[in-house]
JSON list of C-alpha atoms in Angstrom, two decimals:
[
{"chain": "I", "resi": 1, "resn": "MET", "atom": "CA", "xyz": [-0.04, -0.03, 0.19]},
{"chain": "I", "resi": 2, "resn": "ARG", "atom": "CA", "xyz": [1.39, 3.29, -0.90]},
{"chain": "I", "resi": 3, "resn": "TRP", "atom": "CA", "xyz": [1.09, 6.29, 1.63]},
{"chain": "I", "resi": 4, "resn": "ARG", "atom": "CA", "xyz": [-0.85, 9.44, 0.24]},
{"chain": "I", "resi": 5, "resn": "ARG", "atom": "CA", "xyz": [-1.08, 12.82, 1.83]},
{"chain": "I", "resi": 6, "resn": "SER", "atom": "CA", "xyz": [-4.45, 13.58, 2.80]},
{"chain": "I", "resi": 7, "resn": "ASP", "atom": "CA", "xyz": [-6.01, 16.99, 2.20]},
{"chain": "I", "resi": 8, "resn": "ARG", "atom": "CA", "xyz": [-5.26, 18.52, 5.93]},
{"chain": "I", "resi": 9, "resn": "ARG", "atom": "CA", "xyz": [-7.99, 21.61, 5.25]},
{"chain": "I", "resi": 10, "resn": "PRO", "atom": "CA", "xyz": [-11.13, 21.82, 6.68]},
{"chain": "I", "resi": 11, "resn": "LYS", "atom": "CA", "xyz": [-14.41, 21.16, 4.69]},
{"chain": "I", "resi": 12, "resn": "TRP", "atom": "CA", "xyz": [-15.49, 24.62, 5.16]},
{"chain": "I", "resi": 13, "resn": "PHE", "atom": "CA", "xyz": [-12.33, 25.70, 3.32]},
{"chain": "I", "resi": 14, "resn": "LYS", "atom": "CA", "xyz": [-13.22, 24.10, 0.05]},
{"chain": "I", "resi": 15, "resn": "ALA", "atom": "CA", "xyz": [-16.71, 25.77, 0.19]},
{"chain": "I", "resi": 16, "resn": "VAL", "atom": "CA", "xyz": [-15.43, 29.16, 0.77]},
{"chain": "I", "resi": 17, "resn": "LYS", "atom": "CA", "xyz": [-12.97, 28.41, -2.34]},
{"chain": "I", "resi": 18, "resn": "ARG", "atom": "CA", "xyz": [-15.69, 27.53, -4.56]},
{"chain": "I", "resi": 19, "resn": "LEU", "atom": "CA", "xyz": [-17.74, 30.55, -3.52]},
{"chain": "I", "resi": 20, "resn": "ASP", "atom": "CA", "xyz": [-14.76, 32.76, -4.32]},
{"chain": "I", "resi": 21, "resn": "GLU", "atom": "CA", "xyz": [-14.45, 30.99, -7.85]},
{"chain": "I", "resi": 22, "resn": "ALA", "atom": "CA", "xyz": [-18.05, 31.48, -8.66]},
{"chain": "I", "resi": 23, "resn": "GLU", "atom": "CA", "xyz": [-18.15, 35.03, -7.75]},
{"chain": "I", "resi": 24, "resn": "GLY", "atom": "CA", "xyz": [-14.80, 35.55, -9.66]},
{"chain": "I", "resi": 25, "resn": "ARG", "atom": "CA", "xyz": [-12.89, 36.99, -6.48]},
{"chain": "I", "resi": 26, "resn": "LYS", "atom": "CA", "xyz": [-9.20, 35.86, -6.17]},
{"chain": "I", "resi": 27, "resn": "ARG", "atom": "CA", "xyz": [-7.49, 35.63, -2.87]},
{"chain": "I", "resi": 28, "resn": "PRO", "atom": "CA", "xyz": [-3.95, 37.36, -2.39]},
{"chain": "I", "resi": 29, "resn": "LYS", "atom": "CA", "xyz": [-1.32, 34.69, -1.98]},
{"chain": "I", "resi": 30, "resn": "THR", "atom": "CA", "xyz": [0.51, 35.70, 1.16]},
{"chain": "I", "resi": 31, "resn": "PHE", "atom": "CA", "xyz": [3.74, 33.84, 0.40]},
{"chain": "I", "resi": 32, "resn": "VAL", "atom": "CA", "xyz": [5.21, 33.29, -2.96]},
{"chain": "I", "resi": 33, "resn": "PHE", "atom": "CA", "xyz": [8.57, 31.47, -2.64]},
{"chain": "I", "resi": 34, "resn": "ARG", "atom": "CA", "xyz": [9.22, 31.46, -6.40]},
{"chain": "I", "resi": 35, "resn": "ASP", "atom": "CA", "xyz": [9.74, 35.25, -6.52]},
{"chain": "I", "resi": 36, "resn": "LEU", "atom": "CA", "xyz": [11.87, 35.27, -3.49]},
{"chain": "I", "resi": 37, "resn": "LYS", "atom": "CA", "xyz": [15.41, 36.08, -4.31]},
{"chain": "I", "resi": 38, "resn": "VAL", "atom": "CA", "xyz": [18.00, 36.08, -1.40]},
{"chain": "I", "resi": 39, "resn": "LYS", "atom": "CA", "xyz": [21.04, 37.88, -2.23]},
{"chain": "I", "resi": 40, "resn": "GLY", "atom": "CA", "xyz": [24.29, 37.91, -0.23]},
{"chain": "I", "resi": 41, "resn": "HIS", "atom": "CA", "xyz": [23.45, 36.24, 3.16]},
{"chain": "I", "resi": 42, "resn": "PRO", "atom": "CA", "xyz": [21.15, 33.35, 3.14]},
{"chain": "I", "resi": 43, "resn": "TYR", "atom": "CA", "xyz": [18.76, 34.67, 5.82]},
{"chain": "I", "resi": 44, "resn": "GLY", "atom": "CA", "xyz": [18.20, 37.98, 4.06]},
{"chain": "I", "resi": 45, "resn": "TYR", "atom": "CA", "xyz": [20.12, 40.09, 6.21]},
{"chain": "I", "resi": 46, "resn": "LYS", "atom": "CA", "xyz": [23.93, 41.08, 6.26]},
{"chain": "I", "resi": 47, "resn": "ARG", "atom": "CA", "xyz": [26.21, 40.48, 9.12]},
{"chain": "I", "resi": 48, "resn": "LEU", "atom": "CA", "xyz": [27.16, 43.40, 11.03]},
{"chain": "I", "resi": 49, "resn": "GLU", "atom": "CA", "xyz": [30.73, 44.56, 10.37]},
{"chain": "I", "resi": 50, "resn": "ILE", "atom": "CA", "xyz": [32.07, 46.92, 13.26]},
{"chain": "I", "resi": 51, "resn": "ASP", "atom": "CA", "xyz": [35.11, 48.80, 12.42]},
{"chain": "I", "resi": 52, "resn": "VAL", "atom": "CA", "xyz": [37.29, 48.74, 15.75]},
{"chain": "I", "resi": 53, "resn": "SER", "atom": "CA", "xyz": [39.50, 51.59, 15.06]},
{"chain": "I", "resi": 54, "resn": "LYS", "atom": "CA", "xyz": [36.58, 54.03, 14.77]},
{"chain": "I", "resi": 55, "resn": "CYS", "atom": "CA", "xyz": [34.92, 53.13, 18.20]},
{"chain": "I", "resi": 56, "resn": "ARG", "atom": "CA", "xyz": [35.60, 55.55, 20.92]},
{"chain": "I", "resi": 57, "resn": "GLU", "atom": "CA", "xyz": [36.17, 54.49, 24.59]},
{"chain": "I", "resi": 58, "resn": "PRO", "atom": "CA", "xyz": [33.72, 56.13, 27.18]},
{"chain": "I", "resi": 59, "resn": "LYS", "atom": "CA", "xyz": [35.09, 59.17, 28.59]},
{"chain": "I", "resi": 60, "resn": "PRO", "atom": "CA", "xyz": [36.33, 58.69, 32.05]},
{"chain": "I", "resi": 61, "resn": "LEU", "atom": "CA", "xyz": [34.03, 59.69, 34.95]},
{"chain": "I", "resi": 62, "resn": "LEU", "atom": "CA", "xyz": [34.88, 62.82, 36.73]},
{"chain": "I", "resi": 63, "resn": "ASP", "atom": "CA", "xyz": [33.53, 64.24, 40.18]},
{"chain": "I", "resi": 64, "resn": "VAL", "atom": "CA", "xyz": [34.33, 67.61, 41.72]},
{"chain": "I", "resi": 65, "resn": "LEU", "atom": "CA", "xyz": [33.59, 68.19, 45.40]},
{"chain": "I", "resi": 66, "resn": "ASN", "atom": "CA", "xyz": [33.41, 71.58, 46.74]},
{"chain": "I", "resi": 67, "resn": "LEU", "atom": "CA", "xyz": [34.22, 71.31, 50.79]},
{"chain": "I", "resi": 68, "resn": "GLU", "atom": "CA", "xyz": [34.58, 74.00, 53.19]},
{"chain": "I", "resi": 69, "resn": "ASP", "atom": "CA", "xyz": [38.27, 73.48, 53.35]},
{"chain": "I", "resi": 70, "resn": "GLY", "atom": "CA", "xyz": [39.17, 72.35, 50.09]},
{"chain": "I", "resi": 71, "resn": "ILE", "atom": "CA", "xyz": [38.36, 70.77, 46.41]},
{"chain": "I", "resi": 72, "resn": "VAL", "atom": "CA", "xyz": [38.24, 67.02, 45.89]},
{"chain": "I", "resi": 73, "resn": "VAL", "atom": "CA", "xyz": [38.57, 65.85, 42.22]},
{"chain": "I", "resi": 74, "resn": "VAL", "atom": "CA", "xyz": [38.07, 62.24, 41.84]},
{"chain": "I", "resi": 75, "resn": "ALA", "atom": "CA", "xyz": [38.80, 60.82, 38.36]},
{"chain": "I", "resi": 76, "resn": "GLU", "atom": "CA", "xyz": [38.42, 57.51, 36.87]},
{"chain": "I", "resi": 77, "resn": "LEU", "atom": "CA", "xyz": [41.40, 56.49, 34.86]},
{"chain": "I", "resi": 78, "resn": "LYS", "atom": "CA", "xyz": [41.65, 52.76, 34.10]},
{"chain": "I", "resi": 79, "resn": "GLY", "atom": "CA", "xyz": [44.61, 51.22, 32.48]},
{"chain": "I", "resi": 80, "resn": "PHE", "atom": "CA", "xyz": [46.95, 54.05, 33.16]},
{"chain": "I", "resi": 81, "resn": "LYS", "atom": "CA", "xyz": [49.89, 53.81, 35.39]},
{"chain": "I", "resi": 82, "resn": "ARG", "atom": "CA", "xyz": [50.84, 56.22, 38.01]},
{"chain": "I", "resi": 83, "resn": "GLU", "atom": "CA", "xyz": [53.84, 57.56, 36.24]},
{"chain": "I", "resi": 84, "resn": "ASN", "atom": "CA", "xyz": [51.87, 58.46, 33.23]},
{"chain": "I", "resi": 85, "resn": "ILE", "atom": "CA", "xyz": [49.50, 60.51, 34.77]},
{"chain": "I", "resi": 86, "resn": "LYS", "atom": "CA", "xyz": [50.17, 64.31, 34.91]},
{"chain": "I", "resi": 87, "resn": "VAL", "atom": "CA", "xyz": [48.32, 66.93, 37.15]},
{"chain": "I", "resi": 88, "resn": "LYS", "atom": "CA", "xyz": [48.73, 70.62, 36.88]},
{"chain": "I", "resi": 89, "resn": "VAL", "atom": "CA", "xyz": [47.09, 73.37, 38.67]},
{"chain": "I", "resi": 90, "resn": "ASP", "atom": "CA", "xyz": [47.02, 76.89, 36.97]},
{"chain": "I", "resi": 91, "resn": "GLY", "atom": "CA", "xyz": [44.84, 79.33, 39.02]},
{"chain": "I", "resi": 92, "resn": "ARG", "atom": "CA", "xyz": [41.03, 78.14, 38.94]},
{"chain": "I", "resi": 93, "resn": "GLN", "atom": "CA", "xyz": [41.89, 75.53, 36.43]},
{"chain": "I", "resi": 94, "resn": "LEU", "atom": "CA", "xyz": [43.06, 71.93, 36.84]},
{"chain": "I", "resi": 95, "resn": "ILE", "atom": "CA", "xyz": [44.73, 70.16, 33.84]},
{"chain": "I", "resi": 96, "resn": "LEU", "atom": "CA", "xyz": [44.58, 66.26, 33.84]},
{"chain": "I", "resi": 97, "resn": "SER", "atom": "CA", "xyz": [46.61, 64.34, 31.28]},
{"chain": "I", "resi": 98, "resn": "ALA", "atom": "CA", "xyz": [47.46, 60.75, 30.99]},
{"chain": "I", "resi": 99, "resn": "LYS", "atom": "CA", "xyz": [49.21, 58.76, 28.39]},
{"chain": "I", "resi": 100, "resn": "ASN", "atom": "CA", "xyz": [49.40, 55.02, 27.51]},
{"chain": "I", "resi": 101, "resn": "GLN", "atom": "CA", "xyz": [50.59, 52.84, 24.85]},
{"chain": "I", "resi": 102, "resn": "ASN", "atom": "CA", "xyz": [47.56, 52.92, 22.76]},
{"chain": "I", "resi": 103, "resn": "ARG", "atom": "CA", "xyz": [45.71, 55.94, 24.16]},
{"chain": "I", "resi": 104, "resn": "LYS", "atom": "CA", "xyz": [45.55, 59.41, 25.83]},
{"chain": "I", "resi": 105, "resn": "TYR", "atom": "CA", "xyz": [43.49, 61.22, 27.85]},
{"chain": "I", "resi": 106, "resn": "TYR", "atom": "CA", "xyz": [43.37, 65.27, 28.36]},
{"chain": "I", "resi": 107, "resn": "LYS", "atom": "CA", "xyz": [40.86, 67.31, 30.58]},
{"chain": "I", "resi": 108, "resn": "ARG", "atom": "CA", "xyz": [40.84, 70.75, 31.48]},
{"chain": "I", "resi": 109, "resn": "LEU", "atom": "CA", "xyz": [38.62, 71.54, 34.57]},
{"chain": "I", "resi": 110, "resn": "ASN", "atom": "CA", "xyz": [37.50, 74.90, 35.85]},
{"chain": "I", "resi": 111, "resn": "LEU", "atom": "CA", "xyz": [37.49, 74.86, 39.91]},
{"chain": "I", "resi": 112, "resn": "PRO", "atom": "CA", "xyz": [35.09, 76.44, 41.89]},
{"chain": "I", "resi": 113, "resn": "ALA", "atom": "CA", "xyz": [37.55, 78.43, 43.70]},
{"chain": "I", "resi": 114, "resn": "VAL", "atom": "CA", "xyz": [41.10, 79.39, 43.64]},
{"chain": "I", "resi": 115, "resn": "VAL", "atom": "CA", "xyz": [43.45, 76.95, 45.17]},
{"chain": "I", "resi": 116, "resn": "ILE", "atom": "CA", "xyz": [47.08, 76.63, 46.55]},
{"chain": "I", "resi": 117, "resn": "PRO", "atom": "CA", "xyz": [49.17, 74.73, 44.08]},
{"chain": "I", "resi": 118, "resn": "GLU", "atom": "CA", "xyz": [51.66, 73.63, 46.60]},
{"chain": "I", "resi": 119, "resn": "TYR", "atom": "CA", "xyz": [49.07, 71.73, 48.92]},
{"chain": "I", "resi": 120, "resn": "MET", "atom": "CA", "xyz": [47.94, 69.51, 46.37]},
{"chain": "I", "resi": 121, "resn": "HIS", "atom": "CA", "xyz": [47.88, 65.65, 47.55]},
{"chain": "I", "resi": 122, "resn": "THR", "atom": "CA", "xyz": [47.05, 62.79, 45.02]},
{"chain": "I", "resi": 123, "resn": "THR", "atom": "CA", "xyz": [46.45, 59.24, 45.66]},
{"chain": "I", "resi": 124, "resn": "TYR", "atom": "CA", "xyz": [46.01, 56.69, 42.96]},
{"chain": "I", "resi": 125, "resn": "LYS", "atom": "CA", "xyz": [44.23, 53.35, 43.61]},
{"chain": "I", "resi": 126, "resn": "ASN", "atom": "CA", "xyz": [42.56, 50.55, 41.51]},
{"chain": "I", "resi": 127, "resn": "GLY", "atom": "CA", "xyz": [42.26, 53.01, 38.39]},
{"chain": "I", "resi": 128, "resn": "VAL", "atom": "CA", "xyz": [40.74, 55.76, 40.75]},
{"chain": "I", "resi": 129, "resn": "LEU", "atom": "CA", "xyz": [42.80, 59.05, 40.75]},
{"chain": "I", "resi": 130, "resn": "GLU", "atom": "CA", "xyz": [41.73, 61.19, 43.99]},
{"chain": "I", "resi": 131, "resn": "ILE", "atom": "CA", "xyz": [43.20, 64.93, 44.03]},
{"chain": "I", "resi": 132, "resn": "ARG", "atom": "CA", "xyz": [42.82, 66.81, 47.12]},
{"chain": "I", "resi": 133, "resn": "LEU", "atom": "CA", "xyz": [43.54, 70.95, 46.98]},
{"chain": "I", "resi": 134, "resn": "LYS", "atom": "CA", "xyz": [43.29, 73.30, 49.66]},
{"chain": "I", "resi": 135, "resn": "LYS", "atom": "CA", "xyz": [41.50, 76.58, 48.75]},
{"chain": "I", "resi": 136, "resn": "ALA", "atom": "CA", "xyz": [43.26, 79.71, 48.84]},
{"chain": "I", "resi": 137, "resn": "VAL", "atom": "CA", "xyz": [41.97, 82.40, 51.20]},
{"chain": "I", "resi": 138, "resn": "GLU", "atom": "CA", "xyz": [40.40, 85.36, 49.27]},
{"chain": "I", "resi": 139, "resn": "GLU", "atom": "CA", "xyz": [42.08, 88.90, 49.86]},
{"chain": "I", "resi": 140, "resn": "ASN", "atom": "CA", "xyz": [38.36, 90.35, 50.18]},
{"chain": "I", "resi": 141, "resn": "ALA", "atom": "CA", "xyz": [37.74, 87.89, 53.06]},
{"chain": "I", "resi": 142, "resn": "MET", "atom": "CA", "xyz": [40.86, 88.83, 54.79]},
{"chain": "I", "resi": 143, "resn": "SER", "atom": "CA", "xyz": [40.50, 92.55, 54.52]},
{"chain": "I", "resi": 144, "resn": "LYS", "atom": "CA", "xyz": [36.68, 92.36, 55.89]},
{"chain": "I", "resi": 145, "resn": "LEU", "atom": "CA", "xyz": [38.03, 90.38, 58.84]},
{"chain": "I", "resi": 146, "resn": "ALA", "atom": "CA", "xyz": [40.84, 92.79, 59.65]},
{"chain": "I", "resi": 147, "resn": "GLY", "atom": "CA", "xyz": [39.02, 95.89, 59.13]}
]
């Protein structure tokens, strides 16, 4: 005995089809595989190719805390050695630069107050640089206290 595929459609399907044919209506075909042409990738989409040289790393996080007696700057500088990090204070600006074999970082910050560069204390631990600066006493405040 030979196996035959039976018509799996319900009986009402044939009745609807006959009605459509009698009225002259044609049902739209939803899938036509003969006309389908796939170019390139067999699934119809291309693989995403990313050029790593054009991707930029996220900028390191910086936080400036204005305390009563001084200013604390916390910077996240992962991957840099302590010897390659340079910190410079110029008036109300803090210049932070770091160099590595394959990347560079440069940031110029405006500080909320004038600081004394001689009283700068830095610590670098686990990729986090902490800079403590002492605020300079303003001349206007000194003259008000004295006179």
